[in-house]
Amino acid sequence: MAALMESVVGRALKFSSTANFRSIRRGETPTLCIKSFSTIMSPPSKAIVYEEHGSPDSVTRLVNLPPVEVKENDVCVKMIAAPINPSDINRIEGVYPVRPPVPAVGGYEGVGEVYAVGSNVNGFSPGDWVIPSPPSSGTWQTYVVKEESVWHKIDKECPMEYAATITVNPLTALRMLEDFVNLNSGDSVVQNGATSIVGQCVIQLARLRGISTINLIRDRAGSDEAREQLKALGADEVFSESQLNVKNVKSLLGNLPEPALGFNCVGGNAASLVLKYLREGGTMVTYGGMSKKPITVSTTSFIFKDLALRGFWLQSWLSMGKVKECREMIDYLLGLARDGKLKYETELVPFEEFPVALDKALGKLGRQPKQVITF
Amino acid sequence: MAALMESVVGRALKFSSTANFRSIRRGETPTLCIKSFSTIMSPPSKAIVYEEHGSPDSVTRLVNLPPVEVKENDVCVKMIAAPINPSDINRIEGVYPVRPPVPAVGGYEGVGEVYAVGSNVNGFSPGDWVIPSPPSSGTWQTYVVKEESVWHKIDKECPMEYAATITVNPLTALRMLEDFVNLNSGDSVVQNGATSIVGQCVIQLARLRGISTINLIRDRAGSDEAREQLKALGADEVFSESQLNVKNVKSLLGNLPEPALGFNCVGGNAASLVLKYLREGGTMVTYGGMSKKPITVSTTSFIFKDLALRGFWLQSWLSMGKVKECREMIDYLLGLARDGKLKYETELVPFEEFPVALDKALGKLGRQPKQVITF
């Protein structure tokens, strides 16, 4: 499907050079274009495209893509909502080692409604809610046409903003709790960057399993408020980094057991603090590097404390033929969201206001909720 | 047995304060002291003892220990040879988290000859060669009395200097090749500190399994000679650190496959070089920190390259009830040494010259072979 996306975008951009784009009129309702008796065409689509790698606010632009054929095994989906994740930004910046060739449509996850199906498609009907699962590139557009195997039908009772964002962040939290250390009820985990959505999901998913969380947050305006919000989600302990300028951070553990597992999405000193908390033989999993600082580890941490350092990248995990497993977990997570057991804040932004949402996602306007574009 | 050693040393040091030590006369042959019909006593023993932690050249001294009882399950061993390992130095310095309480006799491995056995001991006879296995503290003395379960009888055809040193360094190399990554013939490993005895053993043990080695050594006088020595042992590639100031160290790999496993005993930049060589999903095992610099790792190494960082400490491995497994491996390694398939340089030093051997082991006299005390 990546190849299809490329060819579509490629065609569109070639088209663009002839100034032959269909202009977008507000309120216009796209219609199903039928080219011939046997060919179903998608409506034309609006998409956020980047033609080169770089800062997303300078390399992305809104383009009109012409209709594409909905082949016999394809499903045409009218997107409902898609988030701007940090990984989307990194992908556009070109820092990811695996990336769709440019030009490409941005976005990697989202939720949409089936609009039309190819003649061989039986598993989907117009009106179904679907997500690309595993997620795949190109969700920042109004109509997406991909093979039916790409799509996963979901329960429409789940709030749309959770359906749009369930894979990249919540699934990362779930996998990291499952894949590295065998945790039991009564155990604890430690994490930095706890206010991130992954961090918030770790707190809630751990609590559902009876696992306590020790949460490290940055010192900044609003950290008291952040502490209360995390505690409301079920965090057992929340410390700002400055509180941890003590020789023995474990003295702050109270009755919590020393954690066997830690998560790091910050690097630098914040990663060292996670390591300090870990018990002998513990594992720290790095899944982000917000501070852009490396991780520094003493020799004795490895030899005498037997710490293990690992990494997690959802895209890599998903590439290992885990489609079925992935969809089962997504359904589990969506069920939790539907039942109010998994919560995080999102801000819905109309597609036309994409540049503002992007600025917020880039952190230009201070701390903001997860930006979710609605189409 | 640790408790026994403590009590013996404790008694001796108490004795010392009364100036009642038996003086040592060169050439004197100790004799078996029989206190009563039913009590076998060891000969008096000379030992290198430390009463407090600190630099070994200031806290160790030669003392005379009085005879101790050889109880019914004990074996009294006349030590033949014992090495001064870096781990012995670290243990005396007090940097090890697990250490015998002071006062203590130095040394952790060695080979000796059975001198007398307790009335219930059937597995050993005077004249047998034995090593403490797993190794245990107190080998730097002329007579060691420990329970029979401590001792492992070995093949007398193995050169004495290998029998004395087979556990701490060669077994570390063997375990590290076995315990972390499933290696097959045709694979490769990368290591820094390749001139260390562990490094030399890695080269030879890997080669026996058809595994290639990429070896990193420091830039210093004699590095060309070191390169040739390592190549003679079977090293496939040897690079000094300055040769690796290139953007893509893997371009130097030639036809060797990218290594899935790396060993680090240096830290700092030398550890980063090992990480650079590793293939995606590779593991670096830290077992030493000669540069006293920490290990610094980029976030992307964990997320996109999926590297894992682990540690190895032989003492910890041995503490996991591995007595039988340990002895089988020791026999395997001693067989290789006997057959000339496992080689490294040692220097035999008479016990009376311990201070010189210690200075050499401490690096005061430049690069020196492994110092092995003979009794």
JSON list of N, CA, C and O in Angstrom, two decimals, chain B residues 165-209:
[
{"chain": "B", "resi": 165, "resn": "THR", "atom": "N", "xyz": [44.57, -19.78, 37.20]},
{"chain": "B", "resi": 165, "resn": "THR", "atom": "CA", "xyz": [43.91, -18.58, 36.67]},
{"chain": "B", "resi": 165, "resn": "THR", "atom": "C", "xyz": [42.70, -18.90, 35.79]},
{"chain": "B", "resi": 165, "resn": "THR", "atom": "O", "xyz": [42.17, -18.03, 35.12]},
{"chain": "B", "resi": 166, "resn": "ILE", "atom": "N", "xyz": [42.25, -20.14, 35.80]},
{"chain": "B", "resi": 166, "resn": "ILE", "atom": "CA", "xyz": [41.28, -20.57, 34.79]},
{"chain": "B", "resi": 166, "resn": "ILE", "atom": "C", "xyz": [39.87, -20.02, 35.00]},
{"chain": "B", "resi": 166, "resn": "ILE", "atom": "O", "xyz": [39.09, -19.90, 34.05]},
{"chain": "B", "resi": 167, "resn": "THR", "atom": "N", "xyz": [39.54, -19.67, 36.23]},
{"chain": "B", "resi": 167, "resn": "THR", "atom": "CA", "xyz": [38.14, -19.32, 36.48]},
{"chain": "B", "resi": 167, "resn": "THR", "atom": "C", "xyz": [37.82, -17.85, 36.18]},
{"chain": "B", "resi": 167, "resn": "THR", "atom": "O", "xyz": [36.95, -17.54, 35.37]},
{"chain": "B", "resi": 168, "resn": "VAL", "atom": "N", "xyz": [38.52, -16.96, 36.84]},
{"chain": "B", "resi": 168, "resn": "VAL", "atom": "CA", "xyz": [38.08, -15.55, 36.81]},
{"chain": "B", "resi": 168, "resn": "VAL", "atom": "C", "xyz": [38.09, -14.96, 35.41]},
{"chain": "B", "resi": 168, "resn": "VAL", "atom": "O", "xyz": [37.12, -14.32, 34.99]},
{"chain": "B", "resi": 169, "resn": "ASN", "atom": "N", "xyz": [39.15, -15.18, 34.65]},
{"chain": "B", "resi": 169, "resn": "ASN", "atom": "CA", "xyz": [39.18, -14.59, 33.31]},
{"chain": "B", "resi": 169, "resn": "ASN", "atom": "C", "xyz": [38.63, -15.51, 32.21]},
{"chain": "B", "resi": 169, "resn": "ASN", "atom": "O", "xyz": [37.70, -15.13, 31.50]},
{"chain": "B", "resi": 170, "resn": "PRO", "atom": "N", "xyz": [39.17, -16.72, 32.03]},
{"chain": "B", "resi": 170, "resn": "PRO", "atom": "CA", "xyz": [38.65, -17.54, 30.92]},
{"chain": "B", "resi": 170, "resn": "PRO", "atom": "C", "xyz": [37.17, -17.88, 31.06]},
{"chain": "B", "resi": 170, "resn": "PRO", "atom": "O", "xyz": [36.43, -17.88, 30.08]},
{"chain": "B", "resi": 171, "resn": "LEU", "atom": "N", "xyz": [36.71, -18.14, 32.29]},
{"chain": "B", "resi": 171, "resn": "LEU", "atom": "CA", "xyz": [35.30, -18.50, 32.45]},
{"chain": "B", "resi": 171, "resn": "LEU", "atom": "C", "xyz": [34.40, -17.30, 32.14]},
{"chain": "B", "resi": 171, "resn": "LEU", "atom": "O", "xyz": [33.31, -17.46, 31.59]},
{"chain": "B", "resi": 172, "resn": "THR", "atom": "N", "xyz": [34.88, -16.10, 32.48]},
{"chain": "B", "resi": 172, "resn": "THR", "atom": "CA", "xyz": [34.13, -14.89, 32.11]},
{"chain": "B", "resi": 172, "resn": "THR", "atom": "C", "xyz": [33.95, -14.84, 30.59]},
{"chain": "B", "resi": 172, "resn": "THR", "atom": "O", "xyz": [32.85, -14.60, 30.09]},
{"chain": "B", "resi": 173, "resn": "ALA", "atom": "N", "xyz": [35.04, -15.07, 29.87]},
{"chain": "B", "resi": 173, "resn": "ALA", "atom": "CA", "xyz": [34.96, -15.03, 28.40]},
{"chain": "B", "resi": 173, "resn": "ALA", "atom": "C", "xyz": [33.98, -16.10, 27.88]},
{"chain": "B", "resi": 173, "resn": "ALA", "atom": "O", "xyz": [33.14, -15.81, 27.02]},
{"chain": "B", "resi": 174, "resn": "LEU", "atom": "N", "xyz": [34.08, -17.30, 28.44]},
{"chain": "B", "resi": 174, "resn": "LEU", "atom": "CA", "xyz": [33.20, -18.39, 27.98]},
{"chain": "B", "resi": 174, "resn": "LEU", "atom": "C", "xyz": [31.74, -18.07, 28.25]},
{"chain": "B", "resi": 174, "resn": "LEU", "atom": "O", "xyz": [30.88, -18.21, 27.38]},
{"chain": "B", "resi": 175, "resn": "ARG", "atom": "N", "xyz": [31.43, -17.61, 29.46]},
{"chain": "B", "resi": 175, "resn": "ARG", "atom": "CA", "xyz": [30.04, -17.33, 29.81]},
{"chain": "B", "resi": 175, "resn": "ARG", "atom": "C", "xyz": [29.48, -16.21, 28.94]},
{"chain": "B", "resi": 175, "resn": "ARG", "atom": "O", "xyz": [28.33, -16.25, 28.51]},
{"chain": "B", "resi": 176, "resn": "MET", "atom": "N", "xyz": [30.30, -15.18, 28.73]},
{"chain": "B", "resi": 176, "resn": "MET", "atom": "CA", "xyz": [29.78, -14.04, 27.95]},
{"chain": "B", "resi": 176, "resn": "MET", "atom": "C", "xyz": [29.48, -14.45, 26.51]},
{"chain": "B", "resi": 176, "resn": "MET", "atom": "O", "xyz": [28.57, -13.90, 25.89]},
{"chain": "B", "resi": 177, "resn": "LEU", "atom": "N", "xyz": [30.24, -15.41, 25.99]},
{"chain": "B", "resi": 177, "resn": "LEU", "atom": "CA", "xyz": [29.96, -15.89, 24.63]},
{"chain": "B", "resi": 177, "resn": "LEU", "atom": "C", "xyz": [28.70, -16.77, 24.59]},
{"chain": "B", "resi": 177, "resn": "LEU", "atom": "O", "xyz": [28.11, -16.97, 23.53]},
{"chain": "B", "resi": 178, "resn": "GLU", "atom": "N", "xyz": [28.32, -17.30, 25.75]},
{"chain": "B", "resi": 178, "resn": "GLU", "atom": "CA", "xyz": [27.20, -18.25, 25.79]},
{"chain": "B", "resi": 178, "resn": "GLU", "atom": "C", "xyz": [25.88, -17.63, 26.24]},
{"chain": "B", "resi": 178, "resn": "GLU", "atom": "O", "xyz": [24.82, -18.05, 25.79]},
{"chain": "B", "resi": 179, "resn": "ASP", "atom": "N", "xyz": [25.94, -16.67, 27.15]},
{"chain": "B", "resi": 179, "resn": "ASP", "atom": "CA", "xyz": [24.75, -16.32, 27.94]},
{"chain": "B", "resi": 179, "resn": "ASP", "atom": "C", "xyz": [23.85, -15.24, 27.36]},
{"chain": "B", "resi": 179, "resn": "ASP", "atom": "O", "xyz": [22.77, -15.00, 27.90]},
{"chain": "B", "resi": 180, "resn": "PHE", "atom": "N", "xyz": [24.28, -14.54, 26.32]},
{"chain": "B", "resi": 180, "resn": "PHE", "atom": "CA", "xyz": [23.51, -13.36, 25.93]},
{"chain": "B", "resi": 180, "resn": "PHE", "atom": "C", "xyz": [22.88, -13.46, 24.54]},
{"chain": "B", "resi": 180, "resn": "PHE", "atom": "O", "xyz": [21.75, -13.04, 24.34]},
{"chain": "B", "resi": 181, "resn": "VAL", "atom": "N", "xyz": [23.62, -13.98, 23.60]},
{"chain": "B", "resi": 181, "resn": "VAL", "atom": "CA", "xyz": [23.15, -14.05, 22.22]},
{"chain": "B", "resi": 181, "resn": "VAL", "atom": "C", "xyz": [23.44, -15.45, 21.69]},
{"chain": "B", "resi": 181, "resn": "VAL", "atom": "O", "xyz": [24.48, -16.02, 21.99]},
{"chain": "B", "resi": 182, "resn": "ASN", "atom": "N", "xyz": [22.50, -15.99, 20.94]},
{"chain": "B", "resi": 182, "resn": "ASN", "atom": "CA", "xyz": [22.70, -17.31, 20.35]},
{"chain": "B", "resi": 182, "resn": "ASN", "atom": "C", "xyz": [23.58, -17.16, 19.11]},
{"chain": "B", "resi": 182, "resn": "ASN", "atom": "O", "xyz": [23.12, -16.73, 18.06]},
{"chain": "B", "resi": 183, "resn": "LEU", "atom": "N", "xyz": [24.85, -17.49, 19.25]},
{"chain": "B", "resi": 183, "resn": "LEU", "atom": "CA", "xyz": [25.81, -17.32, 18.16]},
{"chain": "B", "resi": 183, "resn": "LEU", "atom": "C", "xyz": [25.99, -18.62, 17.38]},
{"chain": "B", "resi": 183, "resn": "LEU", "atom": "O", "xyz": [25.98, -19.70, 17.98]},
{"chain": "B", "resi": 184, "resn": "ASN", "atom": "N", "xyz": [26.16, -18.49, 16.11]},
{"chain": "B", "resi": 184, "resn": "ASN", "atom": "CA", "xyz": [26.42, -19.65, 15.27]},
{"chain": "B", "resi": 184, "resn": "ASN", "atom": "C", "xyz": [27.75, -19.47, 14.54]},
{"chain": "B", "resi": 184, "resn": "ASN", "atom": "O", "xyz": [28.24, -18.34, 14.41]},
{"chain": "B", "resi": 185, "resn": "SER", "atom": "N", "xyz": [28.28, -20.58, 14.08]},
{"chain": "B", "resi": 185, "resn": "SER", "atom": "CA", "xyz": [29.50, -20.51, 13.27]},
{"chain": "B", "resi": 185, "resn": "SER", "atom": "C", "xyz": [29.25, -19.56, 12.10]},
{"chain": "B", "resi": 185, "resn": "SER", "atom": "O", "xyz": [28.20, -19.61, 11.47]},
{"chain": "B", "resi": 186, "resn": "GLY", "atom": "N", "xyz": [30.21, -18.68, 11.85]},
{"chain": "B", "resi": 186, "resn": "GLY", "atom": "CA", "xyz": [30.05, -17.70, 10.79]},
{"chain": "B", "resi": 186, "resn": "GLY", "atom": "C", "xyz": [29.65, -16.33, 11.31]},
{"chain": "B", "resi": 186, "resn": "GLY", "atom": "O", "xyz": [29.78, -15.33, 10.61]},
{"chain": "B", "resi": 187, "resn": "ASP", "atom": "N", "xyz": [29.16, -16.27, 12.56]},
{"chain": "B", "resi": 187, "resn": "ASP", "atom": "CA", "xyz": [28.83, -14.97, 13.17]},
{"chain": "B", "resi": 187, "resn": "ASP", "atom": "C", "xyz": [30.11, -14.27, 13.61]},
{"chain": "B", "resi": 187, "resn": "ASP", "atom": "O", "xyz": [31.20, -14.83, 13.56]},
{"chain": "B", "resi": 188, "resn": "SER", "atom": "N", "xyz": [29.94, -13.04, 14.07]},
{"chain": "B", "resi": 188, "resn": "SER", "atom": "CA", "xyz": [31.10, -12.32, 14.59]},
{"chain": "B", "resi": 188, "resn": "SER", "atom": "C", "xyz": [30.74, -11.62, 15.89]},
{"chain": "B", "resi": 188, "resn": "SER", "atom": "O", "xyz": [29.57, -11.41, 16.18]},
{"chain": "B", "resi": 189, "resn": "VAL", "atom": "N", "xyz": [31.77, -11.31, 16.68]},
{"chain": "B", "resi": 189, "resn": "VAL", "atom": "CA", "xyz": [31.59, -10.49, 17.88]},
{"chain": "B", "resi": 189, "resn": "VAL", "atom": "C", "xyz": [32.62, -9.36, 17.83]},
{"chain": "B", "resi": 189, "resn": "VAL", "atom": "O", "xyz": [33.63, -9.46, 17.13]},
{"chain": "B", "resi": 190, "resn": "VAL", "atom": "N", "xyz": [32.33, -8.28, 18.56]},
{"chain": "B", "resi": 190, "resn": "VAL", "atom": "CA", "xyz": [33.26, -7.15, 18.62]},
{"chain": "B", "resi": 190, "resn": "VAL", "atom": "C", "xyz": [33.58, -6.90, 20.09]},
{"chain": "B", "resi": 190, "resn": "VAL", "atom": "O", "xyz": [32.72, -7.09, 20.95]},
{"chain": "B", "resi": 191, "resn": "GLN", "atom": "N", "xyz": [34.82, -6.51, 20.39]},
{"chain": "B", "resi": 191, "resn": "GLN", "atom": "CA", "xyz": [35.17, -6.24, 21.78]},
{"chain": "B", "resi": 191, "resn": "GLN", "atom": "C", "xyz": [36.23, -5.15, 21.86]},
{"chain": "B", "resi": 191, "resn": "GLN", "atom": "O", "xyz": [37.07, -5.00, 20.98]},
{"chain": "B", "resi": 192, "resn": "ASN", "atom": "N", "xyz": [36.17, -4.36, 22.93]},
{"chain": "B", "resi": 192, "resn": "ASN", "atom": "CA", "xyz": [37.28, -3.48, 23.24]},
{"chain": "B", "resi": 192, "resn": "ASN", "atom": "C", "xyz": [38.12, -4.13, 24.35]},
{"chain": "B", "resi": 192, "resn": "ASN", "atom": "O", "xyz": [37.78, -5.20, 24.86]},
{"chain": "B", "resi": 193, "resn": "GLY", "atom": "N", "xyz": [39.23, -3.49, 24.71]},
{"chain": "B", "resi": 193, "resn": "GLY", "atom": "CA", "xyz": [40.12, -4.08, 25.71]},
{"chain": "B", "resi": 193, "resn": "GLY", "atom": "C", "xyz": [40.57, -5.47, 25.31]},
{"chain": "B", "resi": 193, "resn": "GLY", "atom": "O", "xyz": [40.72, -6.37, 26.14]},
{"chain": "B", "resi": 194, "resn": "ALA", "atom": "N", "xyz": [40.80, -5.65, 24.02]},
{"chain": "B", "resi": 194, "resn": "ALA", "atom": "CA", "xyz": [41.02, -7.00, 23.48]},
{"chain": "B", "resi": 194, "resn": "ALA", "atom": "C", "xyz": [42.33, -7.63, 23.96]},
{"chain": "B", "resi": 194, "resn": "ALA", "atom": "O", "xyz": [42.49, -8.85, 23.89]},
{"chain": "B", "resi": 195, "resn": "THR", "atom": "N", "xyz": [43.26, -6.81, 24.46]},
{"chain": "B", "resi": 195, "resn": "THR", "atom": "CA", "xyz": [44.52, -7.39, 24.92]},
{"chain": "B", "resi": 195, "resn": "THR", "atom": "C", "xyz": [44.43, -7.97, 26.33]},
{"chain": "B", "resi": 195, "resn": "THR", "atom": "O", "xyz": [45.34, -8.65, 26.78]},
{"chain": "B", "resi": 196, "resn": "SER", "atom": "N", "xyz": [43.33, -7.69, 27.04]},
{"chain": "B", "resi": 196, "resn": "SER", "atom": "CA", "xyz": [43.16, -8.27, 28.38]},
{"chain": "B", "resi": 196, "resn": "SER", "atom": "C", "xyz": [43.08, -9.78, 28.25]},
{"chain": "B", "resi": 196, "resn": "SER", "atom": "O", "xyz": [42.86, -10.32, 27.16]},
{"chain": "B", "resi": 197, "resn": "ILE", "atom": "N", "xyz": [43.26, -10.48, 29.36]},
{"chain": "B", "resi": 197, "resn": "ILE", "atom": "CA", "xyz": [43.20, -11.95, 29.27]},
{"chain": "B", "resi": 197, "resn": "ILE", "atom": "C", "xyz": [41.79, -12.39, 28.88]},
{"chain": "B", "resi": 197, "resn": "ILE", "atom": "O", "xyz": [41.63, -13.32, 28.09]},
{"chain": "B", "resi": 198, "resn": "VAL", "atom": "N", "xyz": [40.78, -11.72, 29.42]},
{"chain": "B", "resi": 198, "resn": "VAL", "atom": "CA", "xyz": [39.42, -12.06, 28.98]},
{"chain": "B", "resi": 198, "resn": "VAL", "atom": "C", "xyz": [39.33, -11.87, 27.46]},
{"chain": "B", "resi": 198, "resn": "VAL", "atom": "O", "xyz": [38.81, -12.73, 26.74]},
{"chain": "B", "resi": 199, "resn": "GLY", "atom": "N", "xyz": [39.87, -10.74, 26.98]},
{"chain": "B", "resi": 199, "resn": "GLY", "atom": "CA", "xyz": [39.83, -10.46, 25.54]},
{"chain": "B", "resi": 199, "resn": "GLY", "atom": "C", "xyz": [40.54, -11.54, 24.73]},
{"chain": "B", "resi": 199, "resn": "GLY", "atom": "O", "xyz": [40.03, -12.00, 23.71]},
{"chain": "B", "resi": 200, "resn": "GLN", "atom": "N", "xyz": [41.69, -11.96, 25.19]},
{"chain": "B", "resi": 200, "resn": "GLN", "atom": "CA", "xyz": [42.44, -13.01, 24.49]},
{"chain": "B", "resi": 200, "resn": "GLN", "atom": "C", "xyz": [41.67, -14.33, 24.49]},
{"chain": "B", "resi": 200, "resn": "GLN", "atom": "O", "xyz": [41.67, -15.07, 23.50]},
{"chain": "B", "resi": 201, "resn": "CYS", "atom": "N", "xyz": [41.01, -14.61, 25.62]},
{"chain": "B", "resi": 201, "resn": "CYS", "atom": "CA", "xyz": [40.22, -15.85, 25.69]},
{"chain": "B", "resi": 201, "resn": "CYS", "atom": "C", "xyz": [39.01, -15.75, 24.77]},
{"chain": "B", "resi": 201, "resn": "CYS", "atom": "O", "xyz": [38.63, -16.75, 24.13]},
{"chain": "B", "resi": 202, "resn": "VAL", "atom": "N", "xyz": [38.37, -14.58, 24.70]},
{"chain": "B", "resi": 202, "resn": "VAL", "atom": "CA", "xyz": [37.23, -14.41, 23.78]},
{"chain": "B", "resi": 202, "resn": "VAL", "atom": "C", "xyz": [37.67, -14.76, 22.36]},
{"chain": "B", "resi": 202, "resn": "VAL", "atom": "O", "xyz": [36.99, -15.50, 21.65]},
{"chain": "B", "resi": 203, "resn": "ILE", "atom": "N", "xyz": [38.83, -14.23, 21.95]},
{"chain": "B", "resi": 203, "resn": "ILE", "atom": "CA", "xyz": [39.32, -14.49, 20.59]},
{"chain": "B", "resi": 203, "resn": "ILE", "atom": "C", "xyz": [39.45, -15.99, 20.33]},
{"chain": "B", "resi": 203, "resn": "ILE", "atom": "O", "xyz": [38.96, -16.53, 19.34]},
{"chain": "B", "resi": 204, "resn": "GLN", "atom": "N", "xyz": [40.09, -16.69, 21.28]},
{"chain": "B", "resi": 204, "resn": "GLN", "atom": "CA", "xyz": [40.38, -18.11, 21.07]},
{"chain": "B", "resi": 204, "resn": "GLN", "atom": "C", "xyz": [39.13, -18.98, 21.20]},
{"chain": "B", "resi": 204, "resn": "GLN", "atom": "O", "xyz": [38.94, -19.92, 20.42]},
{"chain": "B", "resi": 205, "resn": "LEU", "atom": "N", "xyz": [38.28, -18.67, 22.18]},
{"chain": "B", "resi": 205, "resn": "LEU", "atom": "CA", "xyz": [37.06, -19.47, 22.36]},
{"chain": "B", "resi": 205, "resn": "LEU", "atom": "C", "xyz": [36.09, -19.25, 21.21]},
{"chain": "B", "resi": 205, "resn": "LEU", "atom": "O", "xyz": [35.40, -20.16, 20.77]},
{"chain": "B", "resi": 206, "resn": "ALA", "atom": "N", "xyz": [36.03, -18.00, 20.73]},
{"chain": "B", "resi": 206, "resn": "ALA", "atom": "CA", "xyz": [35.16, -17.71, 19.58]},
{"chain": "B", "resi": 206, "resn": "ALA", "atom": "C", "xyz": [35.66, -18.49, 18.36]},
{"chain": "B", "resi": 206, "resn": "ALA", "atom": "O", "xyz": [34.89, -19.14, 17.66]},
{"chain": "B", "resi": 207, "resn": "ARG", "atom": "N", "xyz": [36.96, -18.43, 18.13]},
{"chain": "B", "resi": 207, "resn": "ARG", "atom": "CA", "xyz": [37.53, -19.10, 16.95]},
{"chain": "B", "resi": 207, "resn": "ARG", "atom": "C", "xyz": [37.24, -20.60, 16.95]},
{"chain": "B", "resi": 207, "resn": "ARG", "atom": "O", "xyz": [36.96, -21.19, 15.91]},
{"chain": "B", "resi": 208, "resn": "LEU", "atom": "N", "xyz": [37.29, -21.19, 18.15]},
{"chain": "B", "resi": 208, "resn": "LEU", "atom": "CA", "xyz": [36.99, -22.63, 18.25]},
{"chain": "B", "resi": 208, "resn": "LEU", "atom": "C", "xyz": [35.57, -22.94, 17.80]},
{"chain": "B", "resi": 208, "resn": "LEU", "atom": "O", "xyz": [35.26, -24.05, 17.41]},
{"chain": "B", "resi": 209, "resn": "ARG", "atom": "N", "xyz": [34.70, -21.93, 17.90]},
{"chain": "B", "resi": 209, "resn": "ARG", "atom": "CA", "xyz": [33.29, -22.12, 17.49]},
{"chain": "B", "resi": 209, "resn": "ARG", "atom": "C", "xyz": [33.04, -21.56, 16.10]},
{"chain": "B", "resi": 209, "resn": "ARG", "atom": "O", "xyz": [31.87, -21.46, 15.68]}
]
